[in-house]
Amino acid sequence: MDNKKRKMPACEVCQQPANQTCGGCKSVFYCSRNHQKTAWREHKFQCRPFEIQFSNTAGRYLVATRDIKQGEIILREKAAVSGPRTACTAHCLSCNKKLEPMNVDETLDYYKCSACNWPMCGLKCEKSSVHKEECKLMSSNNYKSTITYKNPEKAEAAYCVIAPLRTLLLKTSNPEQYNSLISLESHVEKRINTQLYSILKTNLVTFIVQVLKLPFDEDTILKIASILDTNSFDVRSPDGVRRFRAIYTTAAMMNHNCTPNTRHIYLGDDYTLALIATVPISKGETLTATYTQVLLSTLDRRKHLYTTKYFHCDCDRCKDETEFDTYLGSIYCSLCARGAGAVEKKPMMVSTDPLNETAPWKCGSCGHCVESRQMFWGNNALKQDLNKMNKKRPEDYETFIKTYSHTLHQKNHLVVQAKLALMQIYGSYEGYSLSELSDELLERKVEICHELLEIADKLEPGWSKFRGSILLELQGAMVMQTKRDFEADKITKSGAQEQLMESMVLLQEAVNILKVEPHMKEALEEKVQELSTLMETTSIEVS
């Protein structure tokens, strides 16, 4: 037996025996709170519960160095560079706000920077530090933007030059930041022969080299453009007024997974990225994010990932032909469906090889096969029908679900997207507020929420925003049902109490998930107040 005393860890500051550990990374020790505070100025840049690892197949990726709790903020990171998307409507180069025209000499146009003529919000944004260096460079080379107001949705290709220009200027102003960016994956060799990069060769390279006379070669400029396309996050303000792209160099190293264990939000006016664990993450586990939309089918997700990020996903969900028993991308077998009764379970068509987009799809019952291109065509045709619908007319979505019920089952990704739209309309839009919904539509909303929760639990488990939003919608509808039933004497006080307590459990989980979302504070407070008031009217105390 070893009778030696275990050696105590040493304080990071004074090397004396330590009895406290850093609450963030759990790997650095201190003898007192004062020494922890003293060391924080240096340690805060390394205080992270993960490390960067490398493999030949995945490149750099993030791995947890300790157990991470559900809901824990893993990383806070400011953008290394940001700017407008490659082609977008007129946006302010400073605050990224979508611009509205003003009356200028009896014509509609945008406010323009007095030096470079780029559309801006106003004088404050014109003088901002983020625009200063690029403006000076363009002005000194007698370049003036030619963007003018034509219509509010006109995309302007000229914006493609701003983010690459800002990245290139970092080589002088912040070499360390520039080196971090230039080391990221680009996939430029795969993009170089695309139509977009043929245009960038003409427009972007010419602008940088000939107009601004910067000392960069074509390869470097196009590599920077490709790094931005590969690694940028699509950043949006909660109200939808601001939208731009930004690279967060550490977060950009996360591996993709179609069932991720993290989600991210943006905090403050500088849009600091906060990475949040949606499920408990064990030490040694890879941190993952999704680069695509969770509610897309495997065919659509893998196509989108290869088109935008140039890799073929082979995660567990993509390898499973049933997509974790949701059959999200499947349809009913047309042959078996003809002979099936109304309530009889109909066999599904599933891919014979989910990781091969050309593989045929086969019925698990009769063996009937269809080619993958038929699935693509049918998918796209129905998707176009769905996208054309009036976003405020629930009857259009209900008709879609009913019309294609012989082909699309209730968990098919197109039906799920229609139901998601219905969940948002019922209870939110004018004429469809919760108080205005009929009992039948209120019950329909509750039914849809339960169905979507089942999908969320399988495809985006844990504290995802998707799950939190559904819980919020569900508890609101359930509260309204309870209120109506209680006032109509359909349920007793004890019955109402039981139902309201069930709603409170759902609300508390929604609050736990969504409380970190800055724009959700008012909505959450309103829901809590609504439930508290109802509990008071039924003599139920809020615990």
Short mmCIF file of N, CA, C and O in Angstrom, two decimals, residues 33 45 72 89 103 125 140 167 177 197 239 261 278 288 335 346 375 389-390 400 437 439 478 483 489 513:
data_model
loop_
_atom_site.label_atom_id
_atom_site.label_comp_id
_atom_site.label_asym_id
_atom_site.label_seq_id
_atom_site.Cartn_x
_atom_site.Cartn_y
_atom_site.Cartn_z
N ARG A 33 -8.28 33.67 -3.47
CA ARG A 33 -9.06 34.42 -4.44
C ARG A 33 -8.26 35.60 -4.99
O ARG A 33 -8.37 35.95 -6.17
N PHE A 45 -7.34 34.40 -21.38
CA PHE A 45 -7.20 34.08 -22.80
C PHE A 45 -6.98 32.58 -23.03
O PHE A 45 -7.12 32.08 -24.14
N GLU A 72 -24.00 25.13 -20.32
CA GLU A 72 -22.79 25.89 -19.98
C GLU A 72 -22.26 26.64 -21.20
O GLU A 72 -22.27 26.12 -22.31
N THR A 89 -28.44 43.05 -50.37
CA THR A 89 -29.08 44.35 -50.56
C THR A 89 -28.23 45.41 -49.86
O THR A 89 -27.31 45.09 -49.11
N ASN A 103 -35.03 60.83 -49.04
CA ASN A 103 -35.31 61.77 -50.13
C ASN A 103 -34.10 62.67 -50.34
O ASN A 103 -33.73 63.46 -49.48
N CYS A 125 -22.01 56.46 -38.46
CA CYS A 125 -21.46 55.24 -39.07
C CYS A 125 -20.35 55.56 -40.06
O CYS A 125 -19.38 54.81 -40.20
N SER A 140 -8.17 57.67 -51.32
CA SER A 140 -6.83 58.06 -51.80
C SER A 140 -6.57 57.54 -53.21
O SER A 140 -5.70 58.05 -53.90
N THR A 167 -9.92 41.75 -44.50
CA THR A 167 -9.01 40.68 -44.09
C THR A 167 -7.59 40.98 -44.54
O THR A 167 -6.63 40.83 -43.78
N GLN A 177 -3.67 38.45 -36.07
CA GLN A 177 -5.04 38.12 -36.48
C GLN A 177 -5.06 37.63 -37.93
O GLN A 177 -5.76 36.68 -38.27
N TYR A 197 -16.18 32.09 -58.68
CA TYR A 197 -14.77 32.48 -58.58
C TYR A 197 -14.22 32.99 -59.90
O TYR A 197 -13.22 33.73 -59.92
N ASP A 239 -34.05 40.97 -34.72
CA ASP A 239 -35.14 41.62 -35.45
C ASP A 239 -34.99 41.52 -36.96
O ASP A 239 -35.84 42.00 -37.72
N ASN A 261 -23.82 18.95 -30.60
CA ASN A 261 -23.93 19.02 -29.13
C ASN A 261 -23.77 20.46 -28.61
O ASN A 261 -23.66 20.67 -27.40
N THR A 278 -25.60 22.05 -25.59
CA THR A 278 -27.02 21.70 -25.59
C THR A 278 -27.28 20.40 -24.83
O THR A 278 -28.41 20.14 -24.42
N THR A 288 -19.21 19.80 -31.42
CA THR A 288 -19.72 19.85 -32.78
C THR A 288 -20.79 20.92 -32.94
O THR A 288 -21.52 21.25 -32.00
N LEU A 335 -46.72 1.95 -54.53
CA LEU A 335 -47.41 0.69 -54.82
C LEU A 335 -48.14 0.16 -53.59
O LEU A 335 -49.30 -0.22 -53.66
N LYS A 346 -48.33 2.53 -43.59
CA LYS A 346 -47.88 2.36 -44.97
C LYS A 346 -46.36 2.23 -45.00
O LYS A 346 -45.65 2.98 -44.35
N MET A 375 -36.37 11.06 -56.64
CA MET A 375 -36.56 11.61 -55.30
C MET A 375 -36.19 13.10 -55.28
O MET A 375 -36.90 13.92 -54.70
N MET A 389 -45.97 29.65 -50.75
CA MET A 389 -47.16 29.88 -49.93
C MET A 389 -47.11 31.20 -49.17
O MET A 389 -46.04 31.68 -48.81
N ASN A 390 -48.29 31.75 -48.97
CA ASN A 390 -48.42 32.97 -48.17
C ASN A 390 -48.12 32.63 -46.72
O ASN A 390 -48.81 31.80 -46.11
N PHE A 400 -51.69 21.89 -48.07
CA PHE A 400 -50.48 21.20 -48.55
C PHE A 400 -50.35 19.84 -47.86
O PHE A 400 -50.12 18.81 -48.51
N LEU A 437 -58.06 32.07 -31.46
CA LEU A 437 -58.14 30.73 -32.05
C LEU A 437 -59.38 30.00 -31.56
O LEU A 437 -59.75 30.08 -30.38
N ASP A 439 -61.41 26.54 -30.51
CA ASP A 439 -60.96 25.41 -29.72
C ASP A 439 -60.29 24.36 -30.59
O ASP A 439 -59.30 23.73 -30.19
N MET A 478 -51.39 25.43 -24.08
CA MET A 478 -51.97 24.63 -23.01
C MET A 478 -52.58 25.52 -21.92
O MET A 478 -53.64 25.20 -21.36
N LYS A 483 -57.38 27.76 -19.30
CA LYS A 483 -58.15 28.96 -18.96
C LYS A 483 -59.59 28.84 -19.47
O LYS A 483 -60.56 29.10 -18.75
N ASP A 489 -66.29 25.88 -16.76
CA ASP A 489 -66.63 24.84 -15.78
C ASP A 489 -66.51 23.43 -16.35
O ASP A 489 -67.21 22.50 -15.93
N ILE A 513 -33.65 27.01 -21.30
CA ILE A 513 -33.03 26.92 -22.62
C ILE A 513 -32.82 28.30 -23.24
O ILE A 513 -31.76 28.60 -23.80
#
